[in-house]
Short mmCIF file of C-alpha atoms in Angstrom, two decimals:
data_model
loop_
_atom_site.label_atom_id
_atom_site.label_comp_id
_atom_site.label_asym_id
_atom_site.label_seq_id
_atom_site.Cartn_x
_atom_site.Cartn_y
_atom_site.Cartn_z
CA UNK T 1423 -6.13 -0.48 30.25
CA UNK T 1424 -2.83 -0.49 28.66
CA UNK T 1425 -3.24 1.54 25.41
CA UNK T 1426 0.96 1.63 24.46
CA UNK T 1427 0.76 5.55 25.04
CA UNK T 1428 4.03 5.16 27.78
CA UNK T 1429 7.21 5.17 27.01
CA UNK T 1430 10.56 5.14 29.14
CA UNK T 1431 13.89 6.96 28.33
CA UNK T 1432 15.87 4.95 25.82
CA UNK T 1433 19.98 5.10 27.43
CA UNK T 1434 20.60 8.90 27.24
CA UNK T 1435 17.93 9.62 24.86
CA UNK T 1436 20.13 10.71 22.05
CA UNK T 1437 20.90 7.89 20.43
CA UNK T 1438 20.57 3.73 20.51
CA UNK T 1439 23.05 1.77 23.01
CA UNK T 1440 25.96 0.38 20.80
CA UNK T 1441 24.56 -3.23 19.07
CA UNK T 1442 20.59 -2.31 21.12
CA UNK T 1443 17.43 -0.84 19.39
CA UNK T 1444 14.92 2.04 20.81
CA UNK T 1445 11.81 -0.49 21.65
CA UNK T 1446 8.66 -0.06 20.82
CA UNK T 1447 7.90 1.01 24.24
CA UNK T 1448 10.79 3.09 24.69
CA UNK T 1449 11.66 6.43 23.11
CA UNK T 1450 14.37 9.21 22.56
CA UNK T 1451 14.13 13.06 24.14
CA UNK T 1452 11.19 14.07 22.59
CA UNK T 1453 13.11 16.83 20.08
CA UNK T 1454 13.80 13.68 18.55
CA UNK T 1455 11.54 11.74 18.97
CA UNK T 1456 9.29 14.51 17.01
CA UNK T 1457 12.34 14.53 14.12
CA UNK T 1458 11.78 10.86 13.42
CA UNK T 1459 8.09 11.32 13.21
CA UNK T 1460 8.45 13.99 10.65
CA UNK T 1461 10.89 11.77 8.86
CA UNK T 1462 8.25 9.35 9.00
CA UNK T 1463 5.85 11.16 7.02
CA UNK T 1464 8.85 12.06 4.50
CA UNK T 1465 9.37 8.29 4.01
CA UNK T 1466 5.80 7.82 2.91
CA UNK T 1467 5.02 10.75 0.78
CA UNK T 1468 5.15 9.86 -2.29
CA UNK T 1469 3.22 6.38 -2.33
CA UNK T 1470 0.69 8.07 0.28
CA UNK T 1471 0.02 10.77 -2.23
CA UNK T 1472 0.68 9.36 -5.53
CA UNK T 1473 -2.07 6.91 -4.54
CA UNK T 1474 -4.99 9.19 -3.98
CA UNK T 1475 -4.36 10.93 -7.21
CA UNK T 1476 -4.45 8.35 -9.13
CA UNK T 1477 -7.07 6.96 -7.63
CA UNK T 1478 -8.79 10.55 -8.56
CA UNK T 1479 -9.59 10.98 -4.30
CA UNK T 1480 -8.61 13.92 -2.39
CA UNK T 1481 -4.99 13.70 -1.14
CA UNK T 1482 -5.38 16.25 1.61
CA UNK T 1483 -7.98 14.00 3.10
CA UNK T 1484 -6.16 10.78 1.89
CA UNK T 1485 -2.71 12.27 4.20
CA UNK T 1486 -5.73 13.65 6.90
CA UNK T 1487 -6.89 9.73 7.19
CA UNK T 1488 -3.72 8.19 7.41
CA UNK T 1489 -2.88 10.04 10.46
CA UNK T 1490 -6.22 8.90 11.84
CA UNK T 1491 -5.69 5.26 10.59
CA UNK T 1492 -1.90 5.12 12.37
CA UNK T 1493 -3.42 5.95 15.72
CA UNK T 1494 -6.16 3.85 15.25
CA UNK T 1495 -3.74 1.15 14.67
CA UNK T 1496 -1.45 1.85 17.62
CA UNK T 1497 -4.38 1.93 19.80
CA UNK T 1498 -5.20 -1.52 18.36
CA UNK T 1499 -2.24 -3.01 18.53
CA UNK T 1500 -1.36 -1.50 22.21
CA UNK T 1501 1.53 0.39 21.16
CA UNK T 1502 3.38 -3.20 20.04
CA UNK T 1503 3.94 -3.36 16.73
CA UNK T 1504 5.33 0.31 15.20
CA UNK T 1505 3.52 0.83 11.85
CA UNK T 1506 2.47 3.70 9.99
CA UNK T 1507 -0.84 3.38 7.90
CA UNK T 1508 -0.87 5.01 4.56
CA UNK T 1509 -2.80 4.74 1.49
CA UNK T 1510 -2.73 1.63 -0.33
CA UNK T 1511 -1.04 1.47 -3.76
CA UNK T 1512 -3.14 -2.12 -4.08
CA UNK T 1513 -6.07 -0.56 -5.11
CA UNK T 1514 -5.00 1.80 -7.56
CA UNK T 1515 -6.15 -0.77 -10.25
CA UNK T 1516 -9.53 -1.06 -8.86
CA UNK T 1517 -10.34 2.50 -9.02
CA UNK T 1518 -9.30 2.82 -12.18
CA UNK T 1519 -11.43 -0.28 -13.21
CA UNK T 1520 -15.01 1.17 -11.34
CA UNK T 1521 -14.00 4.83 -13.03
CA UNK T 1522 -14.09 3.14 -16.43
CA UNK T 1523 -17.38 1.44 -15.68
CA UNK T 1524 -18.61 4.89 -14.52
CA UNK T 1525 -18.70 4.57 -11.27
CA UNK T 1526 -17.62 8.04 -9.07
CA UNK T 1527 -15.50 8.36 -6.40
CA UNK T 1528 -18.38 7.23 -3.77
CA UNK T 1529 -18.33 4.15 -5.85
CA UNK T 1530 -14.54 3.78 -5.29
CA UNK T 1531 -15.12 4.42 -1.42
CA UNK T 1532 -17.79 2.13 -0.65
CA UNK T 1533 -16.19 -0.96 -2.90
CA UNK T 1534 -12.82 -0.55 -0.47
CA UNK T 1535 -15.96 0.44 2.31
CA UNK T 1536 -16.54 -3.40 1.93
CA UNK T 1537 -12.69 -4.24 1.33
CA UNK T 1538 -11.94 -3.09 4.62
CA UNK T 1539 -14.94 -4.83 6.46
CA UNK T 1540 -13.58 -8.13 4.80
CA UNK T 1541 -10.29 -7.49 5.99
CA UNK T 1542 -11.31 -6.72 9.30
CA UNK T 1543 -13.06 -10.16 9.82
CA UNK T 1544 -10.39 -12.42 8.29
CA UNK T 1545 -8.07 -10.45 11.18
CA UNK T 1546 -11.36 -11.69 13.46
CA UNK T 1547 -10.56 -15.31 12.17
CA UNK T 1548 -6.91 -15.38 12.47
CA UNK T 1549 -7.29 -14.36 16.10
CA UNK T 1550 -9.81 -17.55 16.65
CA UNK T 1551 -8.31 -19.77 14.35
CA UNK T 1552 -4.78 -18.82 13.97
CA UNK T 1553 -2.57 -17.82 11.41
CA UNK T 1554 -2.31 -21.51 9.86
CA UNK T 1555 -5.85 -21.00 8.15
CA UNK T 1556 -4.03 -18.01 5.92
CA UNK T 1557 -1.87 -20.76 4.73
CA UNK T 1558 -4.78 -23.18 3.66
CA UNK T 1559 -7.25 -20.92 2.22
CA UNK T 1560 -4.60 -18.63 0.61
CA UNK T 1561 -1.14 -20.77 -0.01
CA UNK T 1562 1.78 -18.68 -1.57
CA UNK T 1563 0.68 -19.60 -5.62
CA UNK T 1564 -2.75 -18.11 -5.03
CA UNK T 1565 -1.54 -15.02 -3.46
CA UNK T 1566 1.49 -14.56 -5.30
CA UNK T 1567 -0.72 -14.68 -8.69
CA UNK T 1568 -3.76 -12.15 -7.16
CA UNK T 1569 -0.44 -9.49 -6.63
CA UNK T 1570 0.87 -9.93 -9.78
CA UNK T 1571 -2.15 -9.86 -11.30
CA UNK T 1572 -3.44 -6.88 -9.54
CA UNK T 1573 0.02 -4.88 -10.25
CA UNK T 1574 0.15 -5.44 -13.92
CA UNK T 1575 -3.66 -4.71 -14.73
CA UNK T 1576 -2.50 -1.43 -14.05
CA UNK T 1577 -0.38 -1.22 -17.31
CA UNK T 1578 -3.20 0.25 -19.61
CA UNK T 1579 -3.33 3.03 -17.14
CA UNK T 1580 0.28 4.00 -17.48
CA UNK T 1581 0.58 3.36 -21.21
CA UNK T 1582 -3.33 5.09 -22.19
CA UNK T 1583 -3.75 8.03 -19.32
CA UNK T 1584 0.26 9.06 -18.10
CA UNK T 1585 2.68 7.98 -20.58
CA UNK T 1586 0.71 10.13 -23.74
CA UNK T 1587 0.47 13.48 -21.70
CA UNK T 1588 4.18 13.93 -21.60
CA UNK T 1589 6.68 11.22 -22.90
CA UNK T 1590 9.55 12.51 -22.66
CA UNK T 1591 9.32 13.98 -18.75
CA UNK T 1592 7.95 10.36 -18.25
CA UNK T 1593 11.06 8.49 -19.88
CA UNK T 1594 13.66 10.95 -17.53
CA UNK T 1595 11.27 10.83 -14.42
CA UNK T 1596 11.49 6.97 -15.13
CA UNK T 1597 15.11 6.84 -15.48
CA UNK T 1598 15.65 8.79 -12.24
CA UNK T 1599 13.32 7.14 -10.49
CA UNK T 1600 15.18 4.23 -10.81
CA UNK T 1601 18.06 5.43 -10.58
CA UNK T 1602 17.32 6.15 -6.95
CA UNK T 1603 16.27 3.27 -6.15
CA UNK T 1604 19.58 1.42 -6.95
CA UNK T 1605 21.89 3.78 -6.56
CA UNK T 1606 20.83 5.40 -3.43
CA UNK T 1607 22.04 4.30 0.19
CA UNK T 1608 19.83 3.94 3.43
CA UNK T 1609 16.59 6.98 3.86
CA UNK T 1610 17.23 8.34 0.54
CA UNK T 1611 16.78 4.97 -1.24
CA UNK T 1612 13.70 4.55 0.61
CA UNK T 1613 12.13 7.58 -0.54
CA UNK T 1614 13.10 7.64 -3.98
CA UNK T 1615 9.65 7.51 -5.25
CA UNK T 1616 9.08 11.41 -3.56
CA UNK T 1617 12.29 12.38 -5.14
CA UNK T 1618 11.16 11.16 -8.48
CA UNK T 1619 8.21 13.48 -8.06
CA UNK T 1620 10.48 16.57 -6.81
CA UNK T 1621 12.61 15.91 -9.78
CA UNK T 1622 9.34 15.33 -12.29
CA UNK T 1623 8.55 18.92 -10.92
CA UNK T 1624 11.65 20.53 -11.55
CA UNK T 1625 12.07 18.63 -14.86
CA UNK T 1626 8.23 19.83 -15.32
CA UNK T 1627 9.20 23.49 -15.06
CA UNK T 1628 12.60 23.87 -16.66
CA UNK T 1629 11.06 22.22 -19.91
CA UNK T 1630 7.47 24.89 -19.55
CA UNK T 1631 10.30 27.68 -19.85
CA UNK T 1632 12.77 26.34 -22.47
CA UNK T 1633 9.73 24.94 -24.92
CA UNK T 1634 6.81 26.35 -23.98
CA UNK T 1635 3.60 24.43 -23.63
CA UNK T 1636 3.04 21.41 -24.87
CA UNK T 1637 0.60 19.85 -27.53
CA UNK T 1638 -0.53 16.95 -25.71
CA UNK T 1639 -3.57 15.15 -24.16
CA UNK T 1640 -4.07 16.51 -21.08
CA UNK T 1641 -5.89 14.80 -17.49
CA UNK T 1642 -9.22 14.67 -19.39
CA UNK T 1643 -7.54 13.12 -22.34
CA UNK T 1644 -8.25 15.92 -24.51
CA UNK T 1645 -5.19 16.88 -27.24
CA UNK T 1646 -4.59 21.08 -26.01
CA UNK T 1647 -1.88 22.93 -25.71
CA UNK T 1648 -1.21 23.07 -22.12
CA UNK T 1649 1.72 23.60 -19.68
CA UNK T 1650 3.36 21.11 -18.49
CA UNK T 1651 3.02 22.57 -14.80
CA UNK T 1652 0.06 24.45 -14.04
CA UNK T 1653 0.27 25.84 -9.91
CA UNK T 1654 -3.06 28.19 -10.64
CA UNK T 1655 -4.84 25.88 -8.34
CA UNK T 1656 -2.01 26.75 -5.66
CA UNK T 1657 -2.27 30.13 -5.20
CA UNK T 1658 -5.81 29.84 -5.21
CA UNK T 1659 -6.08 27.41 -1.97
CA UNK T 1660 -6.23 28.43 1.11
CA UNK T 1661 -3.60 27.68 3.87
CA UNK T 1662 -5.92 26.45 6.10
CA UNK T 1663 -9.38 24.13 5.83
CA UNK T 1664 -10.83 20.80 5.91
CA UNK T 1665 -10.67 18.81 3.07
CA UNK T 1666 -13.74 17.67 0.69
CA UNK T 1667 -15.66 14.72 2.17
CA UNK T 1668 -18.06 12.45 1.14
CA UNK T 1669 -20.17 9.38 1.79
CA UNK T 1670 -20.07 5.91 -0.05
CA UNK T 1671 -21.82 4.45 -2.63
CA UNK T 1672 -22.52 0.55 -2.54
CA UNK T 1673 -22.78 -1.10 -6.45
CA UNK T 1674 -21.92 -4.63 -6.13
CA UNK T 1675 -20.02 -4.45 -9.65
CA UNK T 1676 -17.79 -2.03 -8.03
CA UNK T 1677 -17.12 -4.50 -4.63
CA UNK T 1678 -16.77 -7.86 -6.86
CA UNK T 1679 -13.97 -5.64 -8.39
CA UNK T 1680 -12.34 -4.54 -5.30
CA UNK T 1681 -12.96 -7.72 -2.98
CA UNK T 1682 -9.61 -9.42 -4.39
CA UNK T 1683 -7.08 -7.21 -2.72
CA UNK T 1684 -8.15 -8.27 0.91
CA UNK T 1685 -5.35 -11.33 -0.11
CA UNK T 1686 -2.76 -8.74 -1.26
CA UNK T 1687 -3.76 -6.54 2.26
CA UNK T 1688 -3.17 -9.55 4.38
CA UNK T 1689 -0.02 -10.66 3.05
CA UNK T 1690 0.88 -7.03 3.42
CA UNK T 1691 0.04 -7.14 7.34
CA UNK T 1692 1.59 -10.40 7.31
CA UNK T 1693 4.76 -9.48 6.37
CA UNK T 1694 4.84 -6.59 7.63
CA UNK T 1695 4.72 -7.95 11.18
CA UNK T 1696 6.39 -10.89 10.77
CA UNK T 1697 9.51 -8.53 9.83
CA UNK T 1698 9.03 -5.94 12.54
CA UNK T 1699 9.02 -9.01 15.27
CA UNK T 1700 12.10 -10.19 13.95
CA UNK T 1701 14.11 -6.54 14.32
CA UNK T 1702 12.81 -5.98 17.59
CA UNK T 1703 13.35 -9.59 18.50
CA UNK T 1704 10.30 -9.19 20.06
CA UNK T 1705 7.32 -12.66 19.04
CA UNK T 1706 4.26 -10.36 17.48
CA UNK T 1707 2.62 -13.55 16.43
CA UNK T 1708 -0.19 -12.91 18.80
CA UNK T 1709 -0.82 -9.63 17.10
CA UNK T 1710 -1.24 -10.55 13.57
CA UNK T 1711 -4.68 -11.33 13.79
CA UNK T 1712 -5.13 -7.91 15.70
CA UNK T 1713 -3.15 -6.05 13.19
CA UNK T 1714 -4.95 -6.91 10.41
CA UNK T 1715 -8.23 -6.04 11.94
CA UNK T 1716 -7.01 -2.66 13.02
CA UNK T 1717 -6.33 -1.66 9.30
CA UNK T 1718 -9.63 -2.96 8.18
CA UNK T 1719 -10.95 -0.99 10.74
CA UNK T 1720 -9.21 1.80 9.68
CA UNK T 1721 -9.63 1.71 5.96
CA UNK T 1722 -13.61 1.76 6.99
CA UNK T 1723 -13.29 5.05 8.96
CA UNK T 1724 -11.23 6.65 6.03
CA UNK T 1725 -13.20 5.21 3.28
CA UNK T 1726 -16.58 6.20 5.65
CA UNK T 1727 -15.77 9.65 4.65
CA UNK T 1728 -14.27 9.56 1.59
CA UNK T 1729 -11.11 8.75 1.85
CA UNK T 1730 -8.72 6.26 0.39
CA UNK T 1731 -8.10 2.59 1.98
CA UNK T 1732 -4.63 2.27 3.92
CA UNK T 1733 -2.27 -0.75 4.72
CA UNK T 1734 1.39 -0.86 6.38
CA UNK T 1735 4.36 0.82 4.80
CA UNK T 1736 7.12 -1.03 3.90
CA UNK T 1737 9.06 2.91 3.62
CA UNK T 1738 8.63 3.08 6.78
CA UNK T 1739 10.09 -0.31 7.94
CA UNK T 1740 13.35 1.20 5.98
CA UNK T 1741 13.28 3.98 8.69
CA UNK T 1742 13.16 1.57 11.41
CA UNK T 1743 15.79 -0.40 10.28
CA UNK T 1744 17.79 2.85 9.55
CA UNK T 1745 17.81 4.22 12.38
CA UNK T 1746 17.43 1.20 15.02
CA UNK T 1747 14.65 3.31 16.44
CA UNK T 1748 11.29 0.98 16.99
CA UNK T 1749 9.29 3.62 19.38
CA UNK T 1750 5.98 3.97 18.71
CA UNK T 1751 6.00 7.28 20.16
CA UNK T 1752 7.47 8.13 16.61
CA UNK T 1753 4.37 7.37 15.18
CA UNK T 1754 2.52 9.30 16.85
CA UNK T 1755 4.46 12.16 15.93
CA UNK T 1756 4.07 11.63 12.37
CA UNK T 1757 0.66 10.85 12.66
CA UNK T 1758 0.29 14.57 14.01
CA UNK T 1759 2.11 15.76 11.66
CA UNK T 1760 -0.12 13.97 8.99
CA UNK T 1761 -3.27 15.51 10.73
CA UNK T 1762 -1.55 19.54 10.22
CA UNK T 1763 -0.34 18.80 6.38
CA UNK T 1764 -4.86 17.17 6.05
CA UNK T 1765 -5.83 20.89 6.36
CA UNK T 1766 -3.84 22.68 4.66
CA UNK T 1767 -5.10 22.78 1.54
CA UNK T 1768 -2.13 24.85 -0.41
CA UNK T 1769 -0.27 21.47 0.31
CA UNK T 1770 -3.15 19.58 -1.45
CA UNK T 1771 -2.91 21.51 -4.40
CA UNK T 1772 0.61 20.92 -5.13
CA UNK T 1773 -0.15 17.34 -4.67
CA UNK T 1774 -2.73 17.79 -7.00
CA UNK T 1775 -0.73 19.47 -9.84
CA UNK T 1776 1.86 16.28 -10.12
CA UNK T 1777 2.30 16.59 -13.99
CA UNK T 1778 0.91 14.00 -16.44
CA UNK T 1779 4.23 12.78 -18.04
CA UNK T 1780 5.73 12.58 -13.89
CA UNK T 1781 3.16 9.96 -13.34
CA UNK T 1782 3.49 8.28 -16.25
CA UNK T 1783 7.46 7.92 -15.53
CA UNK T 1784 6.28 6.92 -11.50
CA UNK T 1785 4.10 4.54 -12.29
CA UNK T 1786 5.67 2.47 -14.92
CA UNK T 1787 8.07 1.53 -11.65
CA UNK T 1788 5.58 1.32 -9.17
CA UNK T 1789 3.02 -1.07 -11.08
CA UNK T 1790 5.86 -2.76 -12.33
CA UNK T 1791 6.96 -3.17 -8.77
CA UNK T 1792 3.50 -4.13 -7.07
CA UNK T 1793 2.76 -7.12 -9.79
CA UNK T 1794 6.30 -8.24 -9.18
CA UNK T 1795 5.91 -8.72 -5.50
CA UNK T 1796 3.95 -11.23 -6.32
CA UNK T 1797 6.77 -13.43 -8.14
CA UNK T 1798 8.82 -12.42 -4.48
CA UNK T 1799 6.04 -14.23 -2.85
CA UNK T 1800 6.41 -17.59 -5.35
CA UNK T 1801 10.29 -17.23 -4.63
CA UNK T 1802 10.29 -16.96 -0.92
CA UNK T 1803 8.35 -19.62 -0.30
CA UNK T 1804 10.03 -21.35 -3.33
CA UNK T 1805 6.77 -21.81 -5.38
CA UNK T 1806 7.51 -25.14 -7.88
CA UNK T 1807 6.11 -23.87 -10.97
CA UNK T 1808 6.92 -26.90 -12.83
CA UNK T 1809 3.79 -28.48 -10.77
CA UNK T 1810 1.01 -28.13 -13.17
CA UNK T 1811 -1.11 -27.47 -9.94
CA UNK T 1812 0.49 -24.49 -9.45
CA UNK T 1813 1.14 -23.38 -13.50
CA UNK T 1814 -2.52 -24.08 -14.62
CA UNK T 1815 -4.61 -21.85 -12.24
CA UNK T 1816 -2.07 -18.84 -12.00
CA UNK T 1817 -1.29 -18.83 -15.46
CA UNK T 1818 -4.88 -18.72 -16.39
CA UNK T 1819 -5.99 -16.36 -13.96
CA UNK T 1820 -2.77 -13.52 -14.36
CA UNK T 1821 -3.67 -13.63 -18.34
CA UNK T 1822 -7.06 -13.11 -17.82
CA UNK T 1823 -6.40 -10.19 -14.72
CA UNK T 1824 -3.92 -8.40 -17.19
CA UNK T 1825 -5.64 -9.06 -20.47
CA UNK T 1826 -9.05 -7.80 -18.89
CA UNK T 1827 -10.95 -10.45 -19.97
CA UNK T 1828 -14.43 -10.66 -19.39
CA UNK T 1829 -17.41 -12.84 -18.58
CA UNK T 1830 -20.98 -12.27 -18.79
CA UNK T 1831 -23.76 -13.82 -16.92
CA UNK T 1832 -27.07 -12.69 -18.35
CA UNK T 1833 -27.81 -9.09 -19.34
CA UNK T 1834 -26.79 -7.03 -16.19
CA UNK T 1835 -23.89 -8.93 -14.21
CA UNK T 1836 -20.73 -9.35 -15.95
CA UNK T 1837 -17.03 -10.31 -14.34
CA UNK T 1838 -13.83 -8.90 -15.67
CA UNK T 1839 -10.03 -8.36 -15.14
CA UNK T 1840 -9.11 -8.53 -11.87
CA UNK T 1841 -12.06 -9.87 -10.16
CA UNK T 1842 -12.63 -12.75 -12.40
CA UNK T 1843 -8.82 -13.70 -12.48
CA UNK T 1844 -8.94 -13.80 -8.58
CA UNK T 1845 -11.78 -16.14 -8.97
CA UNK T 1846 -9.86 -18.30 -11.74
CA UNK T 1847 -6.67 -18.56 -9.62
CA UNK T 1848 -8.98 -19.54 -6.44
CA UNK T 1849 -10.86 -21.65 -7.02
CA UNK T 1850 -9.27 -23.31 -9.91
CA UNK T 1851 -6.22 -23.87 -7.44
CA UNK T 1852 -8.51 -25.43 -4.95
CA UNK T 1853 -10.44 -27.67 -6.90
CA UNK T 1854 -7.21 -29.07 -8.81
CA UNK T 1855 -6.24 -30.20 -5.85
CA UNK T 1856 -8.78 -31.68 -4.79
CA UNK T 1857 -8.73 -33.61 -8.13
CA UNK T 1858 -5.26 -33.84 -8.15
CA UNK T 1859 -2.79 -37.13 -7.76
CA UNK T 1860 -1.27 -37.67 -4.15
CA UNK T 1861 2.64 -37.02 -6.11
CA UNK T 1862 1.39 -33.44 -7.12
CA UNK T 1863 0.18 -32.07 -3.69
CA UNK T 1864 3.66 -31.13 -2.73
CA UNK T 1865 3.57 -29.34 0.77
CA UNK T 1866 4.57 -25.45 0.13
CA UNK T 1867 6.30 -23.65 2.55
CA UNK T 1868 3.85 -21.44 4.90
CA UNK T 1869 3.40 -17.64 3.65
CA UNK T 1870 4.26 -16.86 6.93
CA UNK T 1871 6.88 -18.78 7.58
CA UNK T 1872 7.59 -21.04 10.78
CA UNK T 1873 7.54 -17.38 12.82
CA UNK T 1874 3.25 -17.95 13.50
CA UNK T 1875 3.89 -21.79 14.88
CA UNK T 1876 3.52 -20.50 18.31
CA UNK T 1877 0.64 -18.43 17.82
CA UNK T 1878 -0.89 -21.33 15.91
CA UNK T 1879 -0.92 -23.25 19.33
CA UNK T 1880 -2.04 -20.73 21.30
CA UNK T 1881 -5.28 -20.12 19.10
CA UNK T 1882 -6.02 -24.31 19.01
CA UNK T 1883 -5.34 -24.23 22.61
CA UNK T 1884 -7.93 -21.74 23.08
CA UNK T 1885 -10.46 -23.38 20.38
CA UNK T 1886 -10.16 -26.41 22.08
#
């Protein structure tokens, strides 16, 4: 069986032929090859482990898993489509929604436990059925609103927990940050997040020796006087060891919460094939449906134990295009390297000691940024939001996902914020249109573009 674990000589092995790319099933000498794999894990460091913190999981076994999920996911996908699997920022909301209802981390892992086996069988169905049933049961309004809605929910967090704990860090962390982003070129610009955080730390420090500590709340939300950066925890950790693990916890108030983000996930895997296919020039329509089962498979494993839920990094599609180098052998490299930095826990603790007032400046760009992908959805596929179709369902359900709202059904089951918006936008889009005049059921353009027509065939070829 052909796993995807062989790989010829690209050319000289140095670098990419003039106007050619290093296929997926093609690599570089391996001193290189290694050097791309390490710059790999650079590109995803700071979503990988800005999301585990917040999400109040461990982030030396959040960075342990995501090795484990990338090699899952090569092994899945056969080595085909290059992609490595790190913590997903979508479900920073839905933590912080359980942890407010009292639910514990095991109630975090076994709501995305359930995430993941979702996602896993809607990858199931879009082998059988093809990627045309994404389109019908999830058209570009419904998907763009459930991202939108999903990013800005999170703006309590930022403005309640982070902001308060250190606003002025947050304001330059937040000005950097972005900063970066624009003003950057190539890898740096697709990294900016992790230099926000080296320059939160640095900002962090020099501010702990000019003023002293600072009268604040701190993590716990209690008002102390406290340093800004406290490494205690860092010389106390060891170099090496496993990280903390634990089993899940099933509450279906948690997984009616969390069930929502298996749209934002498989737009996610979506694009993120659909984009890699069309560097490589290579047609990966076949291996959507593949793709997205492999990271529901792999957010089970990681969540199994503990860990966080992953998805496909966009950083890393940066490096690809960067660097014209597609070889999965790359990600295999970074995915060992991501198994080395899992147990160390010294490299957990700094993680761990990411100031207040650095996340609050992080995530007021990053939330920001994950609701607004869904309004890049809407545009993409040119979403007419003139169309009261389209208006009335997303309009009620993103008010209701960001305003928290919240419906009770007896004395015991209630549905709120982002779970009940998702429902709103769903099913109110559906049955509009089934309701609706002929002149209002324009056709959209497919999420996934013309690029699945093929595989579309192929899977009503096979049906039939």
């Amino acid at each position: 069986m052909d796993l995807g674990v062989r790989w010829k000589l690209h050319g000289d092995g140095r670098t990419p032929a003039p106007g050619a790319v290093v296929r997926p099933n093609e690599r570089l000498s391996w001193p290189r090859t290694v050097g791309l794999g390490a710059q790999h894990v650079v590109a995803m460091f700071g979503a990988s482990f800005v999301a585990p913190v917040l999400m109040g999981l461990d982030p030396n076994l959040a960075i342990m898993m995501s090795g484990v999920a990338t090699v899952i996911f090569l092994l899945a996908t056969r080595g085909r489509v290059p992609s490595y699997l790190g913590c997903s920022l979508s479900f920073v909301g839905v933590a912080a929604v359980i942890r407010a209802q009292g639910g514990t981390s095991a109630t975090v892992t076994g709501a995305v436990f359930v995430v993941g086996v979702a996602l896993f069988l809607a990858g199931l169905a879009v082998r059988r059925f093809g990627a045309h049933i994404i389109h019908a049961t999830m058209p570009p309004i419904v998907t763009g609103a459930v991202v939108m809605l999903i990013g800005f929910n999170l703006a309590p967090v930022t403005a309640s927990t982070y902001w308060p704990q250190d606003q002025w860090t947050a304001l330059l962390v937040m000005l950097f940050t972005g900063l970066a982003v624009v003003c950057l070129r190539g890898f740096w610009s697709r990294v900016a997040i992790f230099l926000g955080l080296v320059f939160g730390y640095a900002i962090s420090w020099a501010f702990d020796l000019i003023f002293g500590k600072i009268h604040s709340a701190d993590a716990s939300g209690k008002v102390t006087d406290h340093w800004r950066l406290d490494l205690s925890g860092v010389g106390k950790a060891d170099w090496i060891g496993l990280p903390s693990f634990h089993g899940p916890s099933f509450q279906w108030s948690a997984i009616l919460v969390a069930l929502p983000v298996v749209i934002a996930l498989v737009a996610e895997n979506a694009g993120h094939v659909k984009a890699v296919g069309e560097m490589t020039g290579d047609r990966l329509d076949d291996q959507l449906g593949t793709a997205i089962s492999a990271d529901g498979v792999a957010s089970m494993v990681s969540t199994a134990v503990g860990g966080p839920p992953n998805t496909t990094y966009s950083e890393n599609i940066g490096v690809m295009a960067a660097t014209r180098v597609y070889s999965t052998a790359a990600y295999w490299a970074a995915a060992g390297f991501a198994l080395l930095f899992g147990v160390c826990p010294k490299f957990g603790a700094v993680v761990a000691a990411i100031p207040g007032g650095v996340l609050g400046g992080i995530t007021v760009i990053l939330y920001g940024m994950i609701g607004l992908l869904g309004a890049q959805i809407w545009t993409n596929a040119r979403v007419d939001l003139r169309n009261p179709l389209n208006l009335v369902p997303a309009a009620a359900g993103i008010i209701i996902g960001i305003g928290n709202v919240t419906m009770k059904f007896g004395a015991d089951f209630s549905l709120s914020g982002i779970a009940l918006g998702t429902l709103v936008v769903i099913t109110g889009y559906h049955t509009l249109r089934a309701l609706a005049p002929a002149h209002l059921k324009v056709q959209e353009e497919p999420l996934l573009d013309e690029g699945t027509s093929s595989y579309d065939e192929e899977a009503e070829g096979a049906g039939s």
